[in-house]
Short mmCIF file of C-alpha atoms in Angstrom, two decimals:
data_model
loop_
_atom_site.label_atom_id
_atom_site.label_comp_id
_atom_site.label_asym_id
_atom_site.label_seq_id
_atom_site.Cartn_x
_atom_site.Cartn_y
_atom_site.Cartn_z
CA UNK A 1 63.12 39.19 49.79
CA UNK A 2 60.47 41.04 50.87
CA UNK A 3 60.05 45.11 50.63
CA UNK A 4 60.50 46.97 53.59
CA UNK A 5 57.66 47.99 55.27
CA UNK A 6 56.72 51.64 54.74
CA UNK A 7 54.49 53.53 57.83
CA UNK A 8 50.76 51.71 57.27
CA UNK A 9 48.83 55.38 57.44
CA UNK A 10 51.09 57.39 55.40
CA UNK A 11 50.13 61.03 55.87
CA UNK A 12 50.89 60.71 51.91
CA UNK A 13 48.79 57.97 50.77
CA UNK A 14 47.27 58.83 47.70
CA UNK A 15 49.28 61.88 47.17
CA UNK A 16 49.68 62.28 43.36
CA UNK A 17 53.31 63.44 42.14
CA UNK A 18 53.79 65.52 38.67
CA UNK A 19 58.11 64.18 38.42
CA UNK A 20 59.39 66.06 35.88
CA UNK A 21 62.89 64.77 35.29
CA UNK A 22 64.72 63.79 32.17
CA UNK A 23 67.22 61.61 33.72
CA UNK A 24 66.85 57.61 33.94
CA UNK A 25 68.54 56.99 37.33
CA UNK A 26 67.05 60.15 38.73
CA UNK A 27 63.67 58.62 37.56
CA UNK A 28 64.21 55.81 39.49
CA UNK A 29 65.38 57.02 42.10
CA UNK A 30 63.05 59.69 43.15
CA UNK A 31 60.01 57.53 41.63
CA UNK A 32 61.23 54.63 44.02
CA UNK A 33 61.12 57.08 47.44
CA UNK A 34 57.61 58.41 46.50
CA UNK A 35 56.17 55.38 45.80
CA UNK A 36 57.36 53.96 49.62
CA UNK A 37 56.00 56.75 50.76
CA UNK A 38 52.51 56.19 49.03
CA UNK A 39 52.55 58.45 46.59
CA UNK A 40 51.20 58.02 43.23
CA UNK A 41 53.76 59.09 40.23
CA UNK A 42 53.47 60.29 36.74
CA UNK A 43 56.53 61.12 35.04
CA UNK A 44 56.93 63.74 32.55
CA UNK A 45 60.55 63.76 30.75
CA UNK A 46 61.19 67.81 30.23
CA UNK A 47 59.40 71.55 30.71
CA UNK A 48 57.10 71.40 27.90
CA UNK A 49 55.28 67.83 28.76
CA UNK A 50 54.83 68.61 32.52
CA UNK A 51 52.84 72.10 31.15
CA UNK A 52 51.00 69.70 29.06
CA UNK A 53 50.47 66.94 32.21
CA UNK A 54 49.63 69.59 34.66
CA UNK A 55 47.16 71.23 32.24
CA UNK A 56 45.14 67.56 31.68
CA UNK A 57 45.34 65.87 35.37
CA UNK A 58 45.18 67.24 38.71
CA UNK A 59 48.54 66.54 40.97
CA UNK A 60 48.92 67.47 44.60
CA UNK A 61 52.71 68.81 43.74
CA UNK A 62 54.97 69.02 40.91
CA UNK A 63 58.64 68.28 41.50
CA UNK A 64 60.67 69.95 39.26
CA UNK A 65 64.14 69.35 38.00
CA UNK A 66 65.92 72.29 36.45
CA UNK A 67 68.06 71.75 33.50
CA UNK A 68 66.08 70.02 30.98
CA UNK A 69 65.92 69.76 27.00
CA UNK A 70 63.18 71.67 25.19
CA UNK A 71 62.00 73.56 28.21
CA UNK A 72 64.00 73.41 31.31
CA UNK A 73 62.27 73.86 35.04
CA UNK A 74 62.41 78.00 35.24
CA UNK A 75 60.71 78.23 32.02
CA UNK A 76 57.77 75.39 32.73
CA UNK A 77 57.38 76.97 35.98
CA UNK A 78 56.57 80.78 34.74
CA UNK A 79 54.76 79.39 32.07
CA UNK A 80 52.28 77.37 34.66
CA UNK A 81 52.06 80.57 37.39
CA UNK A 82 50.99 82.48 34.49
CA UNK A 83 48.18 80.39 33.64
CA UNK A 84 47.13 80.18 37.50
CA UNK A 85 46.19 83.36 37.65
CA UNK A 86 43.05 83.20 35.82
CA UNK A 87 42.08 80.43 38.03
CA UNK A 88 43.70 81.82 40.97
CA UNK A 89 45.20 78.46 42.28
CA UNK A 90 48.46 77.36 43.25
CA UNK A 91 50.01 74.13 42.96
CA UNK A 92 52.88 73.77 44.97
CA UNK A 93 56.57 73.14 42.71
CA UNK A 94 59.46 71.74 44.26
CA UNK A 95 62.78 72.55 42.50
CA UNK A 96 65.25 69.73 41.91
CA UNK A 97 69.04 70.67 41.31
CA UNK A 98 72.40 68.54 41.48
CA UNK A 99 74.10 71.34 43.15
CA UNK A 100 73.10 74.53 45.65
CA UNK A 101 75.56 76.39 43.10
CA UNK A 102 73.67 75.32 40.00
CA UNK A 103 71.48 77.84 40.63
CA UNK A 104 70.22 79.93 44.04
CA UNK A 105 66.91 80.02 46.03
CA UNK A 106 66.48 83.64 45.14
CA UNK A 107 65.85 82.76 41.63
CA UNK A 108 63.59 79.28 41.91
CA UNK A 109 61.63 81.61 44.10
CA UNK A 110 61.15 84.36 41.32
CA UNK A 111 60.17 82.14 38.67
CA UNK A 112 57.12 81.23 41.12
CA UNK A 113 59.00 77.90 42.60
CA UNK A 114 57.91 76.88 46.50
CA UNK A 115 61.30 75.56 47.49
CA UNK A 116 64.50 73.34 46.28
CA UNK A 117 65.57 70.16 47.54
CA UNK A 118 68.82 68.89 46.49
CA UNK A 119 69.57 65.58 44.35
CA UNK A 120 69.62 62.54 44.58
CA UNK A 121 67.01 63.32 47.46
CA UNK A 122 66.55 61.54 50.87
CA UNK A 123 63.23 60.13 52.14
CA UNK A 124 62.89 62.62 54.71
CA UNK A 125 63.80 65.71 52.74
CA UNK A 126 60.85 64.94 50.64
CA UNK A 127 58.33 64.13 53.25
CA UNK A 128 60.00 67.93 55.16
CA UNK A 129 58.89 69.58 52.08
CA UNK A 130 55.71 68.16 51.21
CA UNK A 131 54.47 68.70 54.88
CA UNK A 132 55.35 72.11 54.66
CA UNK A 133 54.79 72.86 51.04
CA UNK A 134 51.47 70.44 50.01
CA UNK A 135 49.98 69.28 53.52
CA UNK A 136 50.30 72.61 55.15
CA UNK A 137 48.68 74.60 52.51
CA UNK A 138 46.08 71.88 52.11
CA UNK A 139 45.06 72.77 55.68
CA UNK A 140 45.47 69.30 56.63
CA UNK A 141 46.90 68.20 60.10
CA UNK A 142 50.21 67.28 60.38
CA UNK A 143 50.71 63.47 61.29
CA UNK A 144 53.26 62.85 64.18
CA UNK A 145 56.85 61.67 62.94
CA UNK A 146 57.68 58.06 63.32
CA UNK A 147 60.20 59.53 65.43
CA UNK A 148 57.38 61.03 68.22
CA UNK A 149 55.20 57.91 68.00
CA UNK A 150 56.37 54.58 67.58
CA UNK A 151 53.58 51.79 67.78
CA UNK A 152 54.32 48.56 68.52
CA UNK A 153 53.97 47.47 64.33
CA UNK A 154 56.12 50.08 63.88
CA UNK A 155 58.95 48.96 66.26
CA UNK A 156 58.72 45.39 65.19
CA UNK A 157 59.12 46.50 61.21
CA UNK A 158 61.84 48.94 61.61
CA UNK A 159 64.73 46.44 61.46
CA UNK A 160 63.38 45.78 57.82
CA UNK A 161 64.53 48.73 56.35
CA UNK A 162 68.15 46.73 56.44
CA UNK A 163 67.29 43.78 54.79
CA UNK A 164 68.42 40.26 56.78
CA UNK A 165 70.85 39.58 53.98
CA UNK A 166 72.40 42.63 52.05
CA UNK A 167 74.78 41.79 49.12
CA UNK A 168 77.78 42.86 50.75
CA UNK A 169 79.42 46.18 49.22
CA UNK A 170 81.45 45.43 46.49
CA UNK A 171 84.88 47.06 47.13
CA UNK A 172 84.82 49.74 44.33
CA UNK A 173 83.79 53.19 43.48
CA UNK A 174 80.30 51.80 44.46
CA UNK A 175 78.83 52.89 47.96
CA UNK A 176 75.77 50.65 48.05
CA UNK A 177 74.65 51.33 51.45
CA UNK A 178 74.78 55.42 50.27
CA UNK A 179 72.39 54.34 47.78
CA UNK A 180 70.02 52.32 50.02
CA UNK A 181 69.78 54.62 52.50
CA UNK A 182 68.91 57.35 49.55
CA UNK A 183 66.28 55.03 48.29
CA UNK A 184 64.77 55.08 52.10
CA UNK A 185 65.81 51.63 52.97
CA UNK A 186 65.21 49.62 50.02
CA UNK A 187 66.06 45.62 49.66
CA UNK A 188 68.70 44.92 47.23
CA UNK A 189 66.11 44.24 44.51
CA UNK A 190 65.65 47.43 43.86
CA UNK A 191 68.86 49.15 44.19
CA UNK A 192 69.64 46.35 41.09
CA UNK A 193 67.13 48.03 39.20
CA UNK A 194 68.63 51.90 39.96
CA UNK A 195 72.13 50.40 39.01
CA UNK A 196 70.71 48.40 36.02
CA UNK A 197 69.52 52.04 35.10
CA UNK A 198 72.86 53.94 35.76
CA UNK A 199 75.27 51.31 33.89
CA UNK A 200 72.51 52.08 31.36
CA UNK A 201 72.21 55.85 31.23
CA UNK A 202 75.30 56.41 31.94
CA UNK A 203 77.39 55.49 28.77
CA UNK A 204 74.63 57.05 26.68
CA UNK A 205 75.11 60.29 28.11
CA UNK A 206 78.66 60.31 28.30
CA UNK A 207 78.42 59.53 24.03
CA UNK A 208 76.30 63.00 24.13
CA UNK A 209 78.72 64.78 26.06
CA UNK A 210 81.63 63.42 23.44
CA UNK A 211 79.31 64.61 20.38
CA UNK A 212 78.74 67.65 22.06
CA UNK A 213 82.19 68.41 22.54
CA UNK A 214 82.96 67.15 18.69
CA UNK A 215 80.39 70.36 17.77
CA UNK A 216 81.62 72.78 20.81
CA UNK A 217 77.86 72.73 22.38
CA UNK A 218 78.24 73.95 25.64
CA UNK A 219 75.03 73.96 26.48
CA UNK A 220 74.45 70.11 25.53
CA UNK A 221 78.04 69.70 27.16
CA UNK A 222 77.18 71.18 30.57
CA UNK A 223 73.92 69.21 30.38
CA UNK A 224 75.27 65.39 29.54
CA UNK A 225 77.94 66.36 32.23
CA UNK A 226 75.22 67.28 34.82
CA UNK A 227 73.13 64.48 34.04
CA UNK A 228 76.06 62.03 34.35
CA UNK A 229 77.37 63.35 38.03
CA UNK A 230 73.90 63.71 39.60
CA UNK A 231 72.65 59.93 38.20
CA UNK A 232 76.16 58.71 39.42
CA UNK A 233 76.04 60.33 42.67
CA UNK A 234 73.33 57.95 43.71
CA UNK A 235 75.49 55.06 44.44
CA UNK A 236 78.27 57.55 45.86
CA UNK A 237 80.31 56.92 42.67
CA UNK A 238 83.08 59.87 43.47
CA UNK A 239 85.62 58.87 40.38
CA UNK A 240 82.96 59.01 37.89
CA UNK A 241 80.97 62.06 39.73
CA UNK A 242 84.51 64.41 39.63
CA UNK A 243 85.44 64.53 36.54
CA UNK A 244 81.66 65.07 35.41
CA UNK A 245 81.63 68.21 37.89
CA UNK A 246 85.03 69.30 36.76
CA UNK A 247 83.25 69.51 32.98
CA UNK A 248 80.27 71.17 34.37
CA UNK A 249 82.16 73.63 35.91
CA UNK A 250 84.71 74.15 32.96
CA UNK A 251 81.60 74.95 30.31
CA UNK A 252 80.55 77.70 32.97
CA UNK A 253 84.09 79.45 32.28
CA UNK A 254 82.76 79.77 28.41
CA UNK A 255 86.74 77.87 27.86
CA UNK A 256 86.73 74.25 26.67
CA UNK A 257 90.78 73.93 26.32
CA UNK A 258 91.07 71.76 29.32
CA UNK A 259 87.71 69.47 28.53
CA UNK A 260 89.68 67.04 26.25
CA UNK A 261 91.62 65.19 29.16
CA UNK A 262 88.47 65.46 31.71
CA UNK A 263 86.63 63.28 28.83
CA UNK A 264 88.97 60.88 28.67
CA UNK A 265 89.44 60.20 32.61
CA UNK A 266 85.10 59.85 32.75
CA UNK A 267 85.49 57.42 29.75
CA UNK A 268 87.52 55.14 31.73
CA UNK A 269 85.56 55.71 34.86
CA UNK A 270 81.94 55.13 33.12
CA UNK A 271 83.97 51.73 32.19
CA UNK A 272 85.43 50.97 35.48
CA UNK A 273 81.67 51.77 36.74
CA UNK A 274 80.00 49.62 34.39
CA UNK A 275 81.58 46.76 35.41
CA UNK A 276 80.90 47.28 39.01
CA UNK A 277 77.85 47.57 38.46
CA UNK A 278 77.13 44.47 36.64
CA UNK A 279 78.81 42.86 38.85
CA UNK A 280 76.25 44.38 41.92
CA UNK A 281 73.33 43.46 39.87
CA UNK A 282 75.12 39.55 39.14
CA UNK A 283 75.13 39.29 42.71
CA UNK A 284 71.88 40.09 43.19
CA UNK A 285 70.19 38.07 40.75
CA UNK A 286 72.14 34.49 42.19
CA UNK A 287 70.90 35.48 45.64
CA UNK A 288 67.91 35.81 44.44
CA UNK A 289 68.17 32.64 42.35
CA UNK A 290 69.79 30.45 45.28
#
């Protein structure tokens, strides 16, 4: 099947993206909607290697998740405005967060941030902020949205951003078409290799969340549970996604007495999810096989 045709002068052609994000699906995901919209990616996996990427390559924009291991997203982010201003340049940072509550605009904008989008991101939240946030401030002119101007190439490719011959939606915890529409469209090719990711990622984190229970961590806790409900939330996966926010929330209450059953409910989910994924990605592969 072939990829869905992405607008042939992207006003973001070229653009090279500093992701700094520590989560597999969320790598994917985000990764995937750049890339359709011609960007060029590097990927750096916590605080302390995007200081180090930013420092050796030049990058149009850095988008930044927050809660990290090693360094999180505040930190890298104070640490890079400080060493701007012995150059006295700027490169715009775009926060990343599962959750508005996980932490306000008030304080991504003190630690030097440009703005916050909110994960897993759309298409056209991206492209918002980068014309406002990297295009603007490069004094470049905007480009007219699709919407304003549709050319005839344009018109005849838009009924490829639904492929001819979706898998139909398995009837599960999955939302598929949630998840295509996040990924800006995509064929069903590559929402197999998100979900290949998730039923990946997924059990590992929920083992660190069970370890870091076993040693009352509440920071690694809070983390594995954030991880797990913003990576699941891509393909709309509510059962797994609730109990994950329910922990999250819990481990903010400094109390852990009520974290014991919430574990056990996400174990059974993460299984139930598993499956349903494979399944998906099964699918997939015959119909790409037939």
């Amino acid at each position: 099947m072939s990829e869905p045709a992405i607008h042939e002068e992207s006003r973001f052609e070229g653009m090279r993206v500093l992701l700094v994000e520590d989560g597999m699906v969320n790598q994917r995901v985000a990764a995937a909607v750049l890339k359709r919209l011609g960007c060029e990616v590097a990927i750096a996996e916590n605080g302390r290697l995007a200081i180090e990427a930013w420092r050796a390559d030049a990058y149009a924009v850095i988008l930044m998740d927050l809660q990290m291991p090693e360094m999180d997203g505040l930190e890298a982010t104070i640490a890079i405005r400080s060493e701007e201003q012995a150059t006295g340049h700027h490169i715009p940072i775009i926060a990343m967060t599962a959750t508005t509550t996980d932490i306000d605009e008030e304080c991504c904008l003190k630690a030097g941030m440009d703005a916050y989008l909110v994960k897993p991101m759309r298409s056209s939240e991206i492209e918002e902020a980068f014309q406002k946030h990297v295009l603007a401030a490069q004094n470049r002119p905007p480009v007219p949205d699709a919407s304003s101007v549709e050319t005839a190439g344009e018109s005849a490719s838009a009924g490829l951003l639904s492929p001819d011959n979706p898998v139909k939606e398995i009837p599960s915890m999955l939302d598929i078409e949630t998840a295509r529409d996040r990924l800006g469209g995509c064929p069903d090719e590559d929402l197999a290799t998100v979900a290949a990711a998730l039923k990946h990622e997924a059990p590992l984190r929920l083992a660190e969340l069970i370890a870091a229970y076993e040693e009352q961590d509440l920071t690694a806790i809070k983390r594995s549970a954030h991880t797990i409900k913003g990576a699941s939330s891509v393909f709309g996966a509510k059962p797994v996604t609730t109990p994950a926010k329910a922990i999250e929330e819990t481990v903010l209450t400094g109390s852990l007495d009520s974290i014991a059953p919430l574990i056990e409910e996400l174990k059974q989910t993460v299984a139930q999810m598993e499956s349903q994924l494979d399944e998906f990605i099964s699918k997939v592969q015959g119909k790409s096989n037939g």
